[in-house]
Structures are given as C-alpha cells and as structure tokens.
XYZ file of C-alpha atoms in Angstrom:
282
model
C 0.094 0.889 -49.952
C -2.740 2.452 -47.987
C -2.583 2.174 -44.228
C -5.523 0.092 -42.843
C -8.013 2.152 -40.759
C -7.566 1.980 -37.007
C -9.912 -0.178 -35.027
C -11.112 1.864 -31.984
C -13.120 0.514 -28.987
C -15.538 2.274 -26.592
C -15.183 2.320 -22.879
C -17.079 3.726 -19.974
C -14.719 5.815 -17.831
C -15.582 7.289 -14.326
C -13.613 10.387 -13.588
C -13.301 11.906 -10.008
C -12.418 15.573 -9.362
C -11.728 17.615 -6.337
C -15.295 18.940 -6.239
C -17.021 15.614 -6.606
C -19.335 14.378 -3.912
C -18.136 11.317 -2.077
C -19.082 8.177 -3.841
C -19.830 9.964 -7.108
C -17.829 10.631 -10.366
C -18.559 11.904 -13.848
C -19.106 9.150 -16.405
C -18.042 9.282 -19.965
C -18.063 6.987 -22.989
C -14.746 7.428 -24.862
C -13.130 5.532 -27.681
C -9.439 4.749 -28.385
C -7.135 2.363 -30.232
C -6.583 0.886 -26.802
C -8.121 1.479 -23.448
C -5.366 3.808 -22.280
C -6.272 6.187 -25.035
C -9.982 6.141 -24.073
C -9.126 6.767 -20.418
C -6.895 9.753 -21.270
C -9.476 11.385 -23.638
C -12.160 11.099 -20.936
C -9.979 12.376 -18.129
C -8.967 15.461 -20.236
C -12.768 16.491 -20.112
C -12.611 17.131 -16.340
C -10.393 19.974 -15.006
C -8.072 18.390 -12.335
C -9.785 15.052 -12.853
C -8.369 11.455 -12.527
C -9.911 8.099 -13.530
C -11.313 5.812 -10.805
C -13.136 3.014 -12.777
C -13.530 1.792 -16.203
C -15.567 -0.756 -18.141
C -16.573 -1.718 -21.742
C -19.146 0.680 -23.169
C -22.764 -0.346 -23.707
C -24.153 -0.311 -27.179
C -26.406 2.673 -26.163
C -23.405 4.689 -25.144
C -21.845 4.731 -28.568
C -23.035 7.546 -30.888
C -24.469 6.484 -34.308
C -22.039 6.537 -37.132
C -18.976 5.740 -35.007
C -18.388 2.511 -37.143
C -16.253 4.611 -39.396
C -13.666 4.896 -36.599
C -14.174 8.586 -35.629
C -12.878 9.136 -32.103
C -15.123 10.896 -29.663
C -16.069 11.421 -25.943
C -19.605 11.386 -24.822
C -20.707 12.653 -21.409
C -23.172 10.239 -19.678
C -23.846 12.236 -16.461
C -22.641 10.890 -13.094
C -22.255 7.465 -11.502
C -21.653 5.813 -8.236
C -18.070 4.744 -7.414
C -16.578 2.974 -4.329
C -13.621 5.268 -3.947
C -11.794 8.372 -5.218
C -8.394 6.812 -4.735
C -5.915 7.898 -7.398
C -4.996 4.400 -8.774
C -1.466 3.925 -10.129
C -1.374 4.444 -13.812
C -1.984 1.079 -15.643
C -4.810 -0.350 -13.529
C -8.400 0.450 -12.647
C -11.151 -1.393 -11.002
C -14.257 -2.496 -13.054
C -16.999 0.081 -12.922
C -19.727 -1.351 -10.797
C -17.650 -4.121 -9.389
C -15.430 -1.796 -7.131
C -17.102 -2.131 -3.643
C -14.152 -4.387 -2.462
C -11.653 -1.502 -2.851
C -13.616 1.184 -1.015
C -10.833 1.121 1.682
C -7.926 1.578 -0.827
C -5.181 3.759 0.531
C -1.472 4.230 0.359
C 0.452 1.773 2.656
C 2.354 -1.478 2.932
C 1.929 -4.829 4.548
C 4.030 -7.974 5.070
C 3.283 -11.517 3.918
C 5.142 -14.355 5.636
C 5.211 -17.826 3.970
C 7.455 -20.798 4.721
C 9.278 -20.294 1.401
C 9.042 -16.532 0.858
C 8.905 -13.331 2.794
C 7.082 -10.331 1.028
C 6.815 -6.675 1.861
C 4.223 -5.179 -0.559
C 3.466 -1.448 -0.916
C 1.026 0.683 -2.891
C 0.966 4.480 -3.335
C -1.135 6.806 -5.613
C -0.545 7.708 -9.292
C 1.447 10.749 -8.470
C 4.002 8.942 -6.384
C 4.303 5.451 -7.938
C 7.336 6.233 -10.110
C 9.107 7.959 -7.255
C 8.420 5.048 -4.764
C 9.833 2.491 -7.193
C 12.927 4.586 -8.059
C 13.530 5.596 -4.471
C 13.706 2.103 -3.315
C 16.009 1.021 -6.000
C 18.276 3.939 -5.043
C 18.272 2.897 -1.384
C 19.335 -0.678 -2.117
C 22.874 -1.737 -1.097
C 23.207 -3.287 -4.582
C 21.185 -4.000 -7.744
C 22.388 -6.474 -10.409
C 19.881 -6.792 -13.305
C 16.685 -5.347 -14.387
C 14.053 -7.666 -15.963
C 11.229 -6.393 -18.098
C 8.186 -8.782 -18.797
C 5.833 -7.956 -21.689
C 2.844 -9.856 -20.434
C 0.747 -12.019 -22.777
C -2.368 -9.965 -22.627
C -0.422 -6.965 -24.043
C -2.067 -6.883 -27.534
C -3.337 -10.456 -26.857
C -0.066 -12.018 -27.558
C 0.474 -15.707 -27.247
C 3.177 -15.532 -24.634
C 4.988 -13.424 -22.104
C 8.402 -12.133 -23.228
C 11.080 -11.789 -20.662
C 13.854 -9.248 -21.313
C 16.959 -8.871 -19.053
C 19.749 -6.492 -18.859
C 23.365 -7.599 -18.427
C 24.955 -7.446 -15.083
C 24.718 -3.807 -14.214
C 24.191 -1.618 -11.093
C 21.514 0.478 -9.494
C 22.771 3.772 -11.153
C 22.359 2.238 -14.647
C 18.973 0.749 -13.825
C 17.719 4.107 -12.531
C 19.053 5.942 -15.622
C 17.333 3.465 -17.961
C 13.977 3.679 -16.041
C 14.302 7.471 -15.773
C 14.248 7.538 -19.618
C 11.303 5.121 -19.835
C 9.424 5.784 -16.665
C 5.861 6.609 -17.796
C 5.967 3.906 -20.511
C 7.276 1.060 -18.447
C 6.276 1.916 -14.795
C 2.851 3.138 -15.840
C 2.168 0.257 -18.241
C -0.477 -2.253 -17.052
C 0.845 -5.011 -19.332
C 4.437 -4.709 -18.116
C 6.078 -6.072 -14.970
C 9.575 -4.845 -13.717
C 11.958 -6.729 -11.473
C 15.293 -5.700 -10.006
C 17.412 -8.542 -8.798
C 19.630 -8.168 -5.772
C 21.880 -11.242 -5.662
C 23.578 -10.546 -2.356
C 20.185 -10.606 -0.528
C 18.733 -13.326 -2.779
C 15.837 -10.942 -3.264
C 13.764 -9.147 -6.017
C 12.244 -5.726 -5.917
C 9.296 -5.949 -8.182
C 6.839 -3.473 -9.703
C 3.960 -6.017 -10.162
C 1.401 -6.075 -12.900
C -1.077 -4.545 -10.342
C 1.365 -1.578 -9.845
C 2.257 -2.433 -6.275
C 5.944 -2.520 -5.296
C 6.957 -5.862 -3.704
C 10.093 -6.955 -1.948
C 10.420 -10.737 -2.282
C 13.160 -12.739 -0.449
C 13.700 -16.376 0.625
C 14.716 -15.129 4.134
C 13.996 -11.744 5.675
C 16.807 -9.723 4.205
C 16.575 -5.973 4.589
C 13.182 -6.325 6.377
C 13.772 -3.513 8.832
C 15.436 -1.318 6.280
C 12.624 -1.743 3.830
C 10.025 -0.840 6.460
C 12.034 2.283 7.442
C 12.568 3.423 3.772
C 8.746 3.008 3.219
C 8.001 5.137 6.300
C 10.508 7.824 5.065
C 8.610 7.900 1.681
C 5.341 8.389 3.507
C 4.088 4.844 2.854
C 2.889 3.662 6.353
C 2.232 0.071 7.550
C -1.598 -0.643 7.130
C -4.043 -3.384 7.624
C -6.051 -4.320 5.694
C -4.103 -3.788 2.553
C -6.300 -3.361 -0.396
C -5.199 -3.319 -4.055
C -6.858 -3.464 -7.419
C -6.293 -7.211 -7.528
C -8.995 -7.646 -4.914
C -11.825 -6.888 -7.371
C -12.516 -7.374 -11.098
C -10.204 -4.890 -12.813
C -8.607 -3.842 -16.105
C -4.975 -3.266 -17.067
C -4.092 -0.582 -19.714
C -1.161 0.959 -21.297
C -0.453 4.732 -21.414
C -2.145 6.704 -24.108
C 1.069 7.448 -26.028
C 3.018 4.228 -25.413
C 4.498 2.136 -28.159
C 3.031 -1.009 -29.604
C 4.316 -4.221 -28.386
C 6.631 -4.730 -31.386
C 8.045 -1.226 -31.096
C 8.641 -1.588 -27.374
C 10.538 -4.842 -28.021
C 12.579 -3.009 -30.545
C 13.399 -0.240 -28.001
C 14.387 -2.794 -25.402
C 16.741 -4.402 -27.821
C 18.152 -1.130 -28.782
C 18.753 -0.428 -25.156
C 20.773 -3.657 -25.087
C 18.361 -5.843 -23.121
C 18.064 -9.393 -24.391
C 15.040 -11.607 -24.621
C 15.889 -14.508 -22.317
C 12.648 -16.465 -22.134
C 9.195 -16.770 -23.773
C 6.560 -18.104 -21.300
C 3.261 -19.568 -22.398
C 0.188 -18.386 -20.529
C -0.061 -21.603 -18.319
C 3.329 -20.798 -16.859
C 2.959 -16.905 -16.637
C 2.704 -15.666 -13.030
C -0.530 -13.671 -12.248
C-alpha cells in the first residue's frame, strides 16, 4: 500500500548570528512536517546561527507550486527582533510579539506562596541539558521520573503521564542521557523528578525552565548554591518565553507521539494517567 504524502506546513523563522546587528535577524520562510523541522532547515542556512523567533508563514512567503509538498527554504531579508537570546530548544517567542522578552537572560528567581515554594531557573540552549542533569546529580536522592506527553503534541485529545518504577538518580540520569535531545529539548514534553524525602519535585517545565517545587523550603540554600556553581545567578526580573505569545516545537529528528510512547514502554515506564485538557497544568 502506497504511503500517503507528507503534509508540510510553512513557518517564518528569524535566525540570529554573531555578526547580526542588535535587534535584527535574518528572516526565512521554511517548511517541515512539523515546526521543528522548519526551524532546523532555516537555521542551517546561517553559519553559526540560532533561532530567536517564529510564526506561521504568510501566503505571500510560500513559493508557487509548493502544494505538492516539496520542502524548501526561502530567504526573506532581515527583520526586527526583541532579543538575540539563545532560547532553550523546544520553545520560541512569536515573531513580532516578542517585546516582552527583550530582557531575557540566564538566571533564577524564587516564588513564595502559602502552599508552595518554587525556585525557577532558565539557561540558554547550549546549557539546558547540563543544568537539568547536573541538578539531578546533586540531589541527595531521586525516586521516580515522570514523562508527560502533552495534549498539544500532534493535537492529541489528552496528556499521557508515564512513570518509572522506584529508581534512583543514577538510573534517571542514564535514561535521560540516552534520550536527552529528544526529551529535554522537546517542547511538547514535561519531565519531573520526584524526591520523596523532601516532598519535592525537580521539573523541566513545558517552557524549558527548571523548577524546584516543594511544600516547605527543603534544600532552598543548597539549590541556590548549586545554581550559582552552574553559572545561573539570582536575577530580577525573571523573564521566560511564557511572558509573551510563543510556540512549542519538537526537535527536527524526534519520534512521532506513538513511536515515543512505544520507546517509553520499551524503557519500562508505564502509563499511569490520561489527563483531559481541562485538567492539564499549563
């Protein structure tokens, strides 16, 4: 049976590079089976470049004849952007709506609520994997890894929650080390490490920030010290992609939702819950 033709969509991708003037980036229209493919294709056109904003392409950006599904990248000149920050892989601000993240920078802040204490950190694309893994490595214990395939991943009807058995930090690090780019850099995946002794969670959020959440203030001093060691300073204000309209995307070469679920099952995680959109945390 013949394989059905791939459906490709077009996106505008702004790509910064070391020689770009402040507030300017090269603009491309690029197509892909998903947004991550289009971002990767556009970024490859610029030596030493990195993506800084994205949006859906305009009809006028798309070359004639592309209805047959032929992939391509079209140079559109340059464009204004609010920042050249190297966003963590998996998220980008919306092109033209990014003024609110002009002050984006690596750092952490604290959020104190009656029921929850949070330390939230963000670093650039080059260091996100290392930040998350290094914090796991420093925890006094780690009991389970949760992987959430969010409902917007391939426009699914629900969020699927996968969980390891009771393990330890070493096993969690080994698993993530084998799947780091696909899971940590996936804008439709959220990861949580449960630390039962501290009644706490270390989470890589859907916005690719790293958050320590606890009912008390367990390991507050230690977390702040570890972040400083990892060159993530305390900052105010703390700005992340969630402060503006933005997009989530998956890495260019990542698996489909079904195939990723099969891989999680093969790695002995089990699906423990299916959450409908109304109950899915954002």
